[in-house]
PDB file of C-alpha atoms in Angstrom:
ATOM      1  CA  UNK E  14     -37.132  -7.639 -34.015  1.00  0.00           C
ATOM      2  CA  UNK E  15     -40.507  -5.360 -33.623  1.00  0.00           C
ATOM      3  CA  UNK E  16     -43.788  -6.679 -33.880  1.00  0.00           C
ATOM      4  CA  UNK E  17     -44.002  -4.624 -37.781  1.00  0.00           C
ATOM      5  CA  UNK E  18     -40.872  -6.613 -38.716  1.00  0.00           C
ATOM      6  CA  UNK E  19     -42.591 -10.167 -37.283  1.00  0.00           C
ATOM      7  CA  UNK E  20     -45.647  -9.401 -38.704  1.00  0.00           C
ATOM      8  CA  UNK E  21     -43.735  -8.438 -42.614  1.00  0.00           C
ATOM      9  CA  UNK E  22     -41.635 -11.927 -42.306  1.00  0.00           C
ATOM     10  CA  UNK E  23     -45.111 -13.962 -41.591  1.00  0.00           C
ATOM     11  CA  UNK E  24     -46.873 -11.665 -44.483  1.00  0.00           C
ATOM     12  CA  UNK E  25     -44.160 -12.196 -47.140  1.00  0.00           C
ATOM     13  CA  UNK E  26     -43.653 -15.836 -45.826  1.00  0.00           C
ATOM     14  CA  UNK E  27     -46.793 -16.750 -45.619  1.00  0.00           C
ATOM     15  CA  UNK E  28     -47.785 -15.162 -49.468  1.00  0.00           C
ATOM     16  CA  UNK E  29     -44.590 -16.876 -51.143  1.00  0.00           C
ATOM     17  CA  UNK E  30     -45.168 -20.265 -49.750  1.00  0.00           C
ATOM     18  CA  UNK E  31     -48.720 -20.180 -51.476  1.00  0.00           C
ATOM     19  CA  UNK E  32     -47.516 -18.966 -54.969  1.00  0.00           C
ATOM     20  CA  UNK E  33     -44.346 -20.826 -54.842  1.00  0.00           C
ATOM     21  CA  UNK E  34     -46.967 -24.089 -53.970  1.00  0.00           C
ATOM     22  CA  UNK E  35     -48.986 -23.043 -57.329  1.00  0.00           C
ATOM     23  CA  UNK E  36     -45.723 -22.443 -59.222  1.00  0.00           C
ATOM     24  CA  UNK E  37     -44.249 -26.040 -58.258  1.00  0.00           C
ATOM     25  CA  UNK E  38     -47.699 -27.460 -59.639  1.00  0.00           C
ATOM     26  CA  UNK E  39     -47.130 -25.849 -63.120  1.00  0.00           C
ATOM     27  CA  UNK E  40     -43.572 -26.802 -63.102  1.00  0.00           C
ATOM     28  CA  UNK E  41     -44.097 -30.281 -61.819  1.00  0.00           C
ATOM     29  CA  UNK E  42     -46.670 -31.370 -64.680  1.00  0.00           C
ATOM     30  CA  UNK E  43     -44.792 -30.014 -67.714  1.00  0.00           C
ATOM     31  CA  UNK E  44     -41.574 -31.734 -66.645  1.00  0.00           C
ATOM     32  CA  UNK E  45     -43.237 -34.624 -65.912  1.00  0.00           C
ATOM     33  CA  UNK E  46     -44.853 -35.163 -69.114  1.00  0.00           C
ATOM     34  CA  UNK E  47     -42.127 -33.480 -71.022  1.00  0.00           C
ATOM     35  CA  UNK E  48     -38.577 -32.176 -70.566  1.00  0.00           C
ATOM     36  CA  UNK E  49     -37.209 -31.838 -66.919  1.00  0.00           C
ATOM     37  CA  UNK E  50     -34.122 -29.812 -68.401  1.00  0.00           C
ATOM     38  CA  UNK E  51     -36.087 -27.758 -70.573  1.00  0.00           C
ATOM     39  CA  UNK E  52     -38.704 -26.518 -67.162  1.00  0.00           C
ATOM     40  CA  UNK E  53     -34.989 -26.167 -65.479  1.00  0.00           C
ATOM     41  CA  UNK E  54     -34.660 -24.148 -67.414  1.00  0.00           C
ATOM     42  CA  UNK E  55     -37.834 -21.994 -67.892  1.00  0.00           C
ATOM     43  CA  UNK E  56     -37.968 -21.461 -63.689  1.00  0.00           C
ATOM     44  CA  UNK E  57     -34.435 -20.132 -63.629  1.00  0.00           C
ATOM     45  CA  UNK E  58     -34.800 -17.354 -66.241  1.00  0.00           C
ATOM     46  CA  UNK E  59     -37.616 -16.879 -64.154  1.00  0.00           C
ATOM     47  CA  UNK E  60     -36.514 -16.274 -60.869  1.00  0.00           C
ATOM     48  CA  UNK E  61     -33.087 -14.120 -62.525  1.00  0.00           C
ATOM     49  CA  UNK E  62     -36.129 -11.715 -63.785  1.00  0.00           C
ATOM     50  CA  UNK E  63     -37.649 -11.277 -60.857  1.00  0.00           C
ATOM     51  CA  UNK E  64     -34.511 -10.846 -59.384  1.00  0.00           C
ATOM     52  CA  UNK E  65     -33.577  -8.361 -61.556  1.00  0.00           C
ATOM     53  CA  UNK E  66     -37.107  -6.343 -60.678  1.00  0.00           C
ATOM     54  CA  UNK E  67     -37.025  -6.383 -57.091  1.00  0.00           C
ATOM     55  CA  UNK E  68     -32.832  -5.119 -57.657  1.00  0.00           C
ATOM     56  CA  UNK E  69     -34.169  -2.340 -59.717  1.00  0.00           C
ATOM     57  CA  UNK E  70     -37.498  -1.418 -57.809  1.00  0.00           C
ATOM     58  CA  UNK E  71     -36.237  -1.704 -54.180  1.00  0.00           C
ATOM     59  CA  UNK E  72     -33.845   1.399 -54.495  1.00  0.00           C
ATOM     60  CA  UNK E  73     -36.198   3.563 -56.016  1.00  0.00           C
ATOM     61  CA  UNK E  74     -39.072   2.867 -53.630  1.00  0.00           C
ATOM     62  CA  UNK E  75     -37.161   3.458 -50.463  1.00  0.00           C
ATOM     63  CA  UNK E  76     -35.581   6.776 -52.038  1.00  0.00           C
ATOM     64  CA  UNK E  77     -39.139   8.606 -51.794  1.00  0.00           C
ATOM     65  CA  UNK E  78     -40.472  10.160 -48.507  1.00  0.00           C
ATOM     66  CA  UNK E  79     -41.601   7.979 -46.035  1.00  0.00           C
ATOM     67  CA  UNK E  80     -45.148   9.746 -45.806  1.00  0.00           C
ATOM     68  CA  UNK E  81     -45.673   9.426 -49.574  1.00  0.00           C
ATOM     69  CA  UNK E  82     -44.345   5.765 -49.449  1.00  0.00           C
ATOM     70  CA  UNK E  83     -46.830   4.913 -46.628  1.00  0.00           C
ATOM     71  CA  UNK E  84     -49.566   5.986 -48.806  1.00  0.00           C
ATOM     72  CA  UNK E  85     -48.525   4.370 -52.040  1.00  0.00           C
ATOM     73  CA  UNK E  86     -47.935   1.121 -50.162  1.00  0.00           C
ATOM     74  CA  UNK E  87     -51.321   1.250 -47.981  1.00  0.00           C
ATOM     75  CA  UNK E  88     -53.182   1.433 -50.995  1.00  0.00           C
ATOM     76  CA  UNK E  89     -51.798  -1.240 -53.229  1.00  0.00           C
ATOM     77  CA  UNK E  90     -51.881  -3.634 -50.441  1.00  0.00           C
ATOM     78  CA  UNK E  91     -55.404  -2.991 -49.280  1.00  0.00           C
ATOM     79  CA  UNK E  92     -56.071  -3.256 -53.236  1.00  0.00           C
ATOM     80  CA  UNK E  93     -54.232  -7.044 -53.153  1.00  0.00           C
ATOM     81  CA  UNK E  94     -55.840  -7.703 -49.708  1.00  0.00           C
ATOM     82  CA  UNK E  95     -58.959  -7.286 -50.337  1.00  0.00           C
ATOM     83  CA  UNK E  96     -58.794  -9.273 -53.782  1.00  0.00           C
ATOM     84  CA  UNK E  97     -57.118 -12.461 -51.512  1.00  0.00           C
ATOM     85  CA  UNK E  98     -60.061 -11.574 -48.664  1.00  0.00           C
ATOM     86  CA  UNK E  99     -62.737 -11.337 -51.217  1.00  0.00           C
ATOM     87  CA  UNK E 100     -61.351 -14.823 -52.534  1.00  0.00           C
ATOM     88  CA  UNK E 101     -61.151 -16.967 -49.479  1.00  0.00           C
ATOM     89  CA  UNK E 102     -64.498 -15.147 -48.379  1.00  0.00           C
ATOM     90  CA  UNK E 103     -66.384 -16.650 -51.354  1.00  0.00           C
ATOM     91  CA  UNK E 104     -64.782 -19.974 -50.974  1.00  0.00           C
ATOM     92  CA  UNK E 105     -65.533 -20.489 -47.373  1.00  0.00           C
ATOM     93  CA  UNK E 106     -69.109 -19.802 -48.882  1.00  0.00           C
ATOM     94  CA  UNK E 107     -69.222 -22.018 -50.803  1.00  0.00           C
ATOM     95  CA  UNK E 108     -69.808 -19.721 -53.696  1.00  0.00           C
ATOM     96  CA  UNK E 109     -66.161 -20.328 -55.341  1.00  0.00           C
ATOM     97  CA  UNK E 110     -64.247 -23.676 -56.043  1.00  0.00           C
ATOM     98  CA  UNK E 111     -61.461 -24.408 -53.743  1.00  0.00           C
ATOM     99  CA  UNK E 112     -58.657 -24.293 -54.625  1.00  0.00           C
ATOM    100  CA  UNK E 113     -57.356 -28.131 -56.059  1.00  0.00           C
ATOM    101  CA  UNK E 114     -53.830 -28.746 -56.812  1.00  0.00           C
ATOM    102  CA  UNK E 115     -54.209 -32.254 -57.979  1.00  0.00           C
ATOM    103  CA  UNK E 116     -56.797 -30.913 -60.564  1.00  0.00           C
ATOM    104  CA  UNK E 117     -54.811 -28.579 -61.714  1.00  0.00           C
ATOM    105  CA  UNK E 118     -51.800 -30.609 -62.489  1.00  0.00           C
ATOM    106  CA  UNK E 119     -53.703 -32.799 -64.612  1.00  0.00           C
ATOM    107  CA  UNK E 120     -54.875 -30.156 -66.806  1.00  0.00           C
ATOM    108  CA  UNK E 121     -51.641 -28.621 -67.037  1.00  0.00           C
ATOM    109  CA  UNK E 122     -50.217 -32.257 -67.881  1.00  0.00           C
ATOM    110  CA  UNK E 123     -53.323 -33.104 -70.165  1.00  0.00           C
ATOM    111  CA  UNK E 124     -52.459 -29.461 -72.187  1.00  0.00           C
ATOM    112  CA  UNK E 125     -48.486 -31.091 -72.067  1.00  0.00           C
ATOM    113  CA  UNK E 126     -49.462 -34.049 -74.048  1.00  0.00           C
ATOM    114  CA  UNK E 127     -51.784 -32.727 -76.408  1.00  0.00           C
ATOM    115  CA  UNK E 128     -48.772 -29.571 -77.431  1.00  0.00           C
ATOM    116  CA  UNK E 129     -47.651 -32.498 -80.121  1.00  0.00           C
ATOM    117  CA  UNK E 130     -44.564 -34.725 -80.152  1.00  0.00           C
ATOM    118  CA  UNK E 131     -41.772 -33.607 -77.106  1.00  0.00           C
ATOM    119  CA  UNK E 132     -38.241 -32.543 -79.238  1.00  0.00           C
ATOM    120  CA  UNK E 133     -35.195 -34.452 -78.538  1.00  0.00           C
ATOM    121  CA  UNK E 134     -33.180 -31.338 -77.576  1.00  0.00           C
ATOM    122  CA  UNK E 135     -34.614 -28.088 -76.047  1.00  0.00           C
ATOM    123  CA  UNK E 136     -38.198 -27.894 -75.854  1.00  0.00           C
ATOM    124  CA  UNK E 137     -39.897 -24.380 -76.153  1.00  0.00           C
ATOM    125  CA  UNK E 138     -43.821 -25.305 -75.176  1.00  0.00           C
ATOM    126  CA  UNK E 139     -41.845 -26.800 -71.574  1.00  0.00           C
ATOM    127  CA  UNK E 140     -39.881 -23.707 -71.082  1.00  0.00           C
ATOM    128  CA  UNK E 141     -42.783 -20.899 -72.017  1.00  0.00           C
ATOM    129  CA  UNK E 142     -45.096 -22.819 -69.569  1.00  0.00           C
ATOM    130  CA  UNK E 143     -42.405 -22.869 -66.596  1.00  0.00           C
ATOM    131  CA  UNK E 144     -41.537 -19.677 -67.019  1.00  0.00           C
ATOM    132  CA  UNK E 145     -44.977 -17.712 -67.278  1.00  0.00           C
ATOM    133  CA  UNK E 146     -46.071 -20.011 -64.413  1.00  0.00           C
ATOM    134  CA  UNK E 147     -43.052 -18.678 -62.294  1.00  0.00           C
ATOM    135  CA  UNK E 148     -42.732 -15.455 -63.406  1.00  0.00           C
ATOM    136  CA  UNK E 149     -47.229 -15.084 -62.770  1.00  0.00           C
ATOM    137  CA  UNK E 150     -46.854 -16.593 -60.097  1.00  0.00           C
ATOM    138  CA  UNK E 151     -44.176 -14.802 -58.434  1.00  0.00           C
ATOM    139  CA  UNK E 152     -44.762 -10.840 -59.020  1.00  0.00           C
ATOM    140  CA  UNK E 153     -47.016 -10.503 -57.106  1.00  0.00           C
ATOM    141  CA  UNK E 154     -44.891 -12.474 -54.412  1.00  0.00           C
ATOM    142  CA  UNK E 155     -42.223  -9.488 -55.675  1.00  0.00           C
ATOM    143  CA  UNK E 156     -44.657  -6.857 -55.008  1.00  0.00           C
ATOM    144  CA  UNK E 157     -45.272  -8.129 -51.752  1.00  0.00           C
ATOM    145  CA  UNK E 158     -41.653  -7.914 -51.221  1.00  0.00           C
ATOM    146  CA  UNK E 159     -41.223  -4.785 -52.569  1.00  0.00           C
ATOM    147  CA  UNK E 160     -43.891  -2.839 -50.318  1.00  0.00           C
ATOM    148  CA  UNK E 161     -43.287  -4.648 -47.314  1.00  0.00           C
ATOM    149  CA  UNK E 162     -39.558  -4.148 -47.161  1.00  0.00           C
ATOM    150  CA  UNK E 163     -39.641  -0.696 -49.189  1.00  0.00           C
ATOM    151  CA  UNK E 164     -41.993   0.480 -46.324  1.00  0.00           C
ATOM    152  CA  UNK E 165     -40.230  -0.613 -43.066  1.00  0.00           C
ATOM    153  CA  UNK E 166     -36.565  -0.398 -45.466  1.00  0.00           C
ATOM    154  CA  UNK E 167     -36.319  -4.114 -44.324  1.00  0.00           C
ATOM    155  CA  UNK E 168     -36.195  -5.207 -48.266  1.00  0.00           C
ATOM    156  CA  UNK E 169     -33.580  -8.008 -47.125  1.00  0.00           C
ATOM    157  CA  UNK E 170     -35.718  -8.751 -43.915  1.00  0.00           C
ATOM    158  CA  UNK E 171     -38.466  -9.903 -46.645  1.00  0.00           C
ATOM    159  CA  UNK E 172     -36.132 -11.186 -49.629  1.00  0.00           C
ATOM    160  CA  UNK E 173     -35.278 -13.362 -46.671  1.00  0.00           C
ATOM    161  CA  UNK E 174     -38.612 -14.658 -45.720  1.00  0.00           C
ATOM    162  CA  UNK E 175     -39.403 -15.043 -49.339  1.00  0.00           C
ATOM    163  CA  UNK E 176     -36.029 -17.332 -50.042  1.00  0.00           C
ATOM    164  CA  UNK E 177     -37.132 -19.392 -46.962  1.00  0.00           C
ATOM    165  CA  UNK E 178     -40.404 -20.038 -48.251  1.00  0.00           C
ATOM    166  CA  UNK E 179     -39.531 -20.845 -51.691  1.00  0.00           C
ATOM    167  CA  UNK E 180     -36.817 -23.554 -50.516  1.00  0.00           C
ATOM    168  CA  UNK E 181     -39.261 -25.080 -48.330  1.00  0.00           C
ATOM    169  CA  UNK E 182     -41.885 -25.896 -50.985  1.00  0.00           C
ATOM    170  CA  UNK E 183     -39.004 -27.104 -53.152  1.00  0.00           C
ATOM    171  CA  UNK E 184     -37.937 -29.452 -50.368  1.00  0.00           C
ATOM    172  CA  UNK E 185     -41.334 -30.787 -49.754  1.00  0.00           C
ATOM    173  CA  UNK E 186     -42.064 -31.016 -53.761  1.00  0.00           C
ATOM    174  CA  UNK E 187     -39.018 -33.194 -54.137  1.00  0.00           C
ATOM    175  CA  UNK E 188     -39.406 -35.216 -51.350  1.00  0.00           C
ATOM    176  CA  UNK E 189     -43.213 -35.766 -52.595  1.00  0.00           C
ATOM    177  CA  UNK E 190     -42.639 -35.780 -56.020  1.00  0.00           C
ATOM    178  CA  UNK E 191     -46.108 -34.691 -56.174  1.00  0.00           C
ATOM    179  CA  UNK E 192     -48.069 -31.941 -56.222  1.00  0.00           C
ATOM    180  CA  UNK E 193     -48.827 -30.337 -52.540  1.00  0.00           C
ATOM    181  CA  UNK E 194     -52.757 -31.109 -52.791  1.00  0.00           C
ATOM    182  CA  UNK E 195     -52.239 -31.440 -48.685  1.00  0.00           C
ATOM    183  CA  UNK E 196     -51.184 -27.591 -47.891  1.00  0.00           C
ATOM    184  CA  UNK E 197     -53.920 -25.862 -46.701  1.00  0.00           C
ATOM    185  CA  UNK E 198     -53.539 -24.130 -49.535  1.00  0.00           C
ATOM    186  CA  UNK E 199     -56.825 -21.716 -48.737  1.00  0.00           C
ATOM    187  CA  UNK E 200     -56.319 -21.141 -45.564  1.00  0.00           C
ATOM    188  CA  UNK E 201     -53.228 -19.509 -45.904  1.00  0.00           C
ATOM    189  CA  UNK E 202     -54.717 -17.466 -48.621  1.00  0.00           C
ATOM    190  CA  UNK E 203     -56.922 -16.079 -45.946  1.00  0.00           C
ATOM    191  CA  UNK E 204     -54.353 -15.297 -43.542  1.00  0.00           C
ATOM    192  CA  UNK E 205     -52.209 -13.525 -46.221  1.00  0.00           C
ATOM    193  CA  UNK E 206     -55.361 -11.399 -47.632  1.00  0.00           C
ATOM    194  CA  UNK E 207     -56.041 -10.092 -43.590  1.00  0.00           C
ATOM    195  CA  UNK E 208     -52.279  -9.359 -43.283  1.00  0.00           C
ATOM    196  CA  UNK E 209     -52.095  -7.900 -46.358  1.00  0.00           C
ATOM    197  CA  UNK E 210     -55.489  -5.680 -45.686  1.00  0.00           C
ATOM    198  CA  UNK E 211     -54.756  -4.927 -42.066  1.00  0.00           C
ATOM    199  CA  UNK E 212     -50.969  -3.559 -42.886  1.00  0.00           C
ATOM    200  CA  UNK E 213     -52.492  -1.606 -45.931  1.00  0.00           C
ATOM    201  CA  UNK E 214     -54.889  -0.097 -43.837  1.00  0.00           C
ATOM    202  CA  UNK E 215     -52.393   0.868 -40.840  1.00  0.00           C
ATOM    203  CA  UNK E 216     -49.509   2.208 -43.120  1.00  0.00           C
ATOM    204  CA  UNK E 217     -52.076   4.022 -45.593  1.00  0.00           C
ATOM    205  CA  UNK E 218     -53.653   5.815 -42.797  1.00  0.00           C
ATOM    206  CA  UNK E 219     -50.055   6.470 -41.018  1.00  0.00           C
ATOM    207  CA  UNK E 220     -49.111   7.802 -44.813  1.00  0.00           C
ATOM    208  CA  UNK E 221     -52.072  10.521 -44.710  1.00  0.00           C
ATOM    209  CA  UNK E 222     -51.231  11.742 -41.065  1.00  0.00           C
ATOM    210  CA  UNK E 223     -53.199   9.819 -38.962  1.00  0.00           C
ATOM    211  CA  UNK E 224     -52.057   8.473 -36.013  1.00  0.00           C
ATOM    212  CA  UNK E 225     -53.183   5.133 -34.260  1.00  0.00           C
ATOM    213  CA  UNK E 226     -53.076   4.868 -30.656  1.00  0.00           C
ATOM    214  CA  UNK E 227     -49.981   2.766 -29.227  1.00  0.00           C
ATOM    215  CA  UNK E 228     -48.534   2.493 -32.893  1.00  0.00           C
ATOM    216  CA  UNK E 229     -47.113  -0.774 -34.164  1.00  0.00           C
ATOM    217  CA  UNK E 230     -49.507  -2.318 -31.207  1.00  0.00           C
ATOM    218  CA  UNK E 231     -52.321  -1.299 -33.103  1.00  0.00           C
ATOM    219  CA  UNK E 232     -51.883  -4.280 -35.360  1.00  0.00           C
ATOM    220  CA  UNK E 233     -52.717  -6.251 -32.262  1.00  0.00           C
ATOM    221  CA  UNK E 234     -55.937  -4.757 -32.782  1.00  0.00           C
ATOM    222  CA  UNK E 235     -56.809  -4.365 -36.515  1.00  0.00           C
ATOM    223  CA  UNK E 236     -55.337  -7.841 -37.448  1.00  0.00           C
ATOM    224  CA  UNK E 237     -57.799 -10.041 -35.096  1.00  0.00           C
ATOM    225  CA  UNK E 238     -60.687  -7.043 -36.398  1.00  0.00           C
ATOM    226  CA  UNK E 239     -59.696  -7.845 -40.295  1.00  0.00           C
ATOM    227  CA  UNK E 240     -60.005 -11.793 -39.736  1.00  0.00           C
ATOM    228  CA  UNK E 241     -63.503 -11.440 -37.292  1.00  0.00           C
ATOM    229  CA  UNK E 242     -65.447  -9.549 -40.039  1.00  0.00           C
ATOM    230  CA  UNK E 243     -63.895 -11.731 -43.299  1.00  0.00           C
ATOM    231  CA  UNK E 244     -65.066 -14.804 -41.292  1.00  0.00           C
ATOM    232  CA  UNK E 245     -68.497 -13.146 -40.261  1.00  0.00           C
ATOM    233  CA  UNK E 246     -68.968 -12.182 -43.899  1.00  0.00           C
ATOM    234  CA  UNK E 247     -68.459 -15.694 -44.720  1.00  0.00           C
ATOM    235  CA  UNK E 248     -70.743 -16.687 -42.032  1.00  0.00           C
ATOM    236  CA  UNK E 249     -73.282 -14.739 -43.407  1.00  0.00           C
ATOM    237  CA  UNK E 250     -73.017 -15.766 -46.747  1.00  0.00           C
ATOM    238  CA  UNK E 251     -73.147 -19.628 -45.756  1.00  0.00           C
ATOM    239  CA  UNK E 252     -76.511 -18.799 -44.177  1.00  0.00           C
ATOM    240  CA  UNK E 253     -77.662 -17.133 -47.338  1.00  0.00           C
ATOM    241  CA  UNK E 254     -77.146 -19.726 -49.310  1.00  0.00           C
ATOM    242  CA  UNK E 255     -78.757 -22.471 -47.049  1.00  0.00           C
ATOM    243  CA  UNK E 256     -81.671 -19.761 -47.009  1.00  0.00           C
ATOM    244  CA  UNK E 257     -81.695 -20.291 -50.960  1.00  0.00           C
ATOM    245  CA  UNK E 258     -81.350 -23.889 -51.119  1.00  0.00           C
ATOM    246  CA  UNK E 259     -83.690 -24.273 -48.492  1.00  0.00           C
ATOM    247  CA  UNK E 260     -86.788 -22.623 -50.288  1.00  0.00           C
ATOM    248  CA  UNK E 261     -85.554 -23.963 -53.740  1.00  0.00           C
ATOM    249  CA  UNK E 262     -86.325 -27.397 -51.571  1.00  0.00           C
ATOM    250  CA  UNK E 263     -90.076 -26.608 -51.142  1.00  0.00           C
ATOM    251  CA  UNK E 264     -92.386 -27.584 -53.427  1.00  0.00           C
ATOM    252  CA  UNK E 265     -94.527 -24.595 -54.878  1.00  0.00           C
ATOM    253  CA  UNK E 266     -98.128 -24.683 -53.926  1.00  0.00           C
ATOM    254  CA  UNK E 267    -100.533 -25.396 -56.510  1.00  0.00           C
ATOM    255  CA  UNK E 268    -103.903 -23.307 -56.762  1.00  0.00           C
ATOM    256  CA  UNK E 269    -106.940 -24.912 -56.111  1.00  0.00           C
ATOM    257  CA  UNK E 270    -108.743 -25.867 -59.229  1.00  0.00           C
ATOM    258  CA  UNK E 271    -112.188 -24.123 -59.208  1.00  0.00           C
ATOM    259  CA  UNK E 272    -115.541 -25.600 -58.580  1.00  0.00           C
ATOM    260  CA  UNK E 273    -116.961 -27.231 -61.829  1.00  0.00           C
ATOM    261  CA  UNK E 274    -120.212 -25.871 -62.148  1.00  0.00           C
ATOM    262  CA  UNK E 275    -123.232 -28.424 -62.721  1.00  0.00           C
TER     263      UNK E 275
END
């Protein structure tokens, strides 16, 4: 296996563990607090419809010319990347909320009990909720599928990696019975947005003609590059904001009152 093929298992891996670890926290709190069957249910028409999208996509993608694929692919993953980068940038800040799985399930189990009275039989407010949670939560884990195997025509290579991650967060959710509040949950959303933006950058440029020196060893280079100037940029934002706080902290000087004249 090639570095480019290590590197797409970690990438798709890494990316389906954290939506599948959103997805669980969805699914968890409506079956909970409603119908277990019924979000069952929701998560497997789910998963057969983004089965049937990464069927019908992954053919057609690897049919067009490698150059032009390299391209396509570059872009929408720097375009993804740089979303997850900008993301985990601004929470390392300080400037966004982390992300909190425990919150999360309570207001998703909060907006349960408040849908009215739970049905004997099917129930359609536990089914829609499992099912856009999945099915949000898990194209752009098809995507990332998709370009990564469409691109190095390893489609099972990251179906694979994506299976494995999926049944691990289902194995850790039942054992638990909880959601996974402990996963570091951001931190993995950092590592996916550098491999995302350092592979979109290397196959983009590849796409347009360029050529990097040693190929596939290039990653070697850009990944580390990618993660040094997200965390710098984080750096530097942390020490902004201390700037900010710091001088909000100072009390403003009052003028001195003028002389009264006798």
């Amino acid at each position: 296996m090639s570095g480019a093929d290590i590197g797409l298992a970690v990438s798709v891996f890494l990316a389906c563990a954290v939506e599948a670890v959103e997805a669980l926290t969805i699914v968890l709190a409506v079956g909970a607090t409603r119908s277990w069957s019924s979000a069952m249910s929701g998560v497997a028409a789910a998963t057969l419809a983004l089965a049937a999208i990464v069927a019908a996509l992954g053919p057609a993608l690897t049919s067009l010319p490698i150059g032009v694929l390299r391209v396509i692919v570059g872009g929408l993953l720097l375009i993804f990347g740089l979303q997850w980068l900008r993301k985990a940038i601004l929470r390392s800040a300080g400037l966004k909320s982390k992300h909190d799985e425990l919150q999360i399930y309570e207001e998703e189990a909060e907006a349960a009990r408040a849908a009215g009275a739970r049905p004997a039989g099917f129930d359609g407010y536990t089914f829609t909720i499992s099912f856009k949670g999945v099915l949000l939560e898990g194209l752009e884990v098809a995507f990332i599928v998709l370009t990564f195997g469409a691109n190095q025509h390893r489609i099972p290579l990251a179906a694979a990696a994506a299976g494995l991650a999926v049944l691990l967060v289902i194995a850790a959710g039942v054992a638990a019975g909880a959601p996974l509040a402990r996963v570091p949950e951001n931190t993995m959303k950092l590592a996916v947005g550098v491999m995302l933006s350092s592979f979109g950058m290397f196959w983009g440029a590849d796409g347009a003609g360029a050529s990097w020196p040693g190929g596939d060893a290039a990653l070697l280079a850009i990944v580390p590059g990618v993660l040094i100037a997200a965390n710098a940029l984080a750096w530097n934002l942390r020490r902004g904001m201390r700037h900010i706080a710091a001088d909000r902290a100072v009390p403003a000087e009052t003028p001195d009152q003028a002389p009264v004249s006798a």
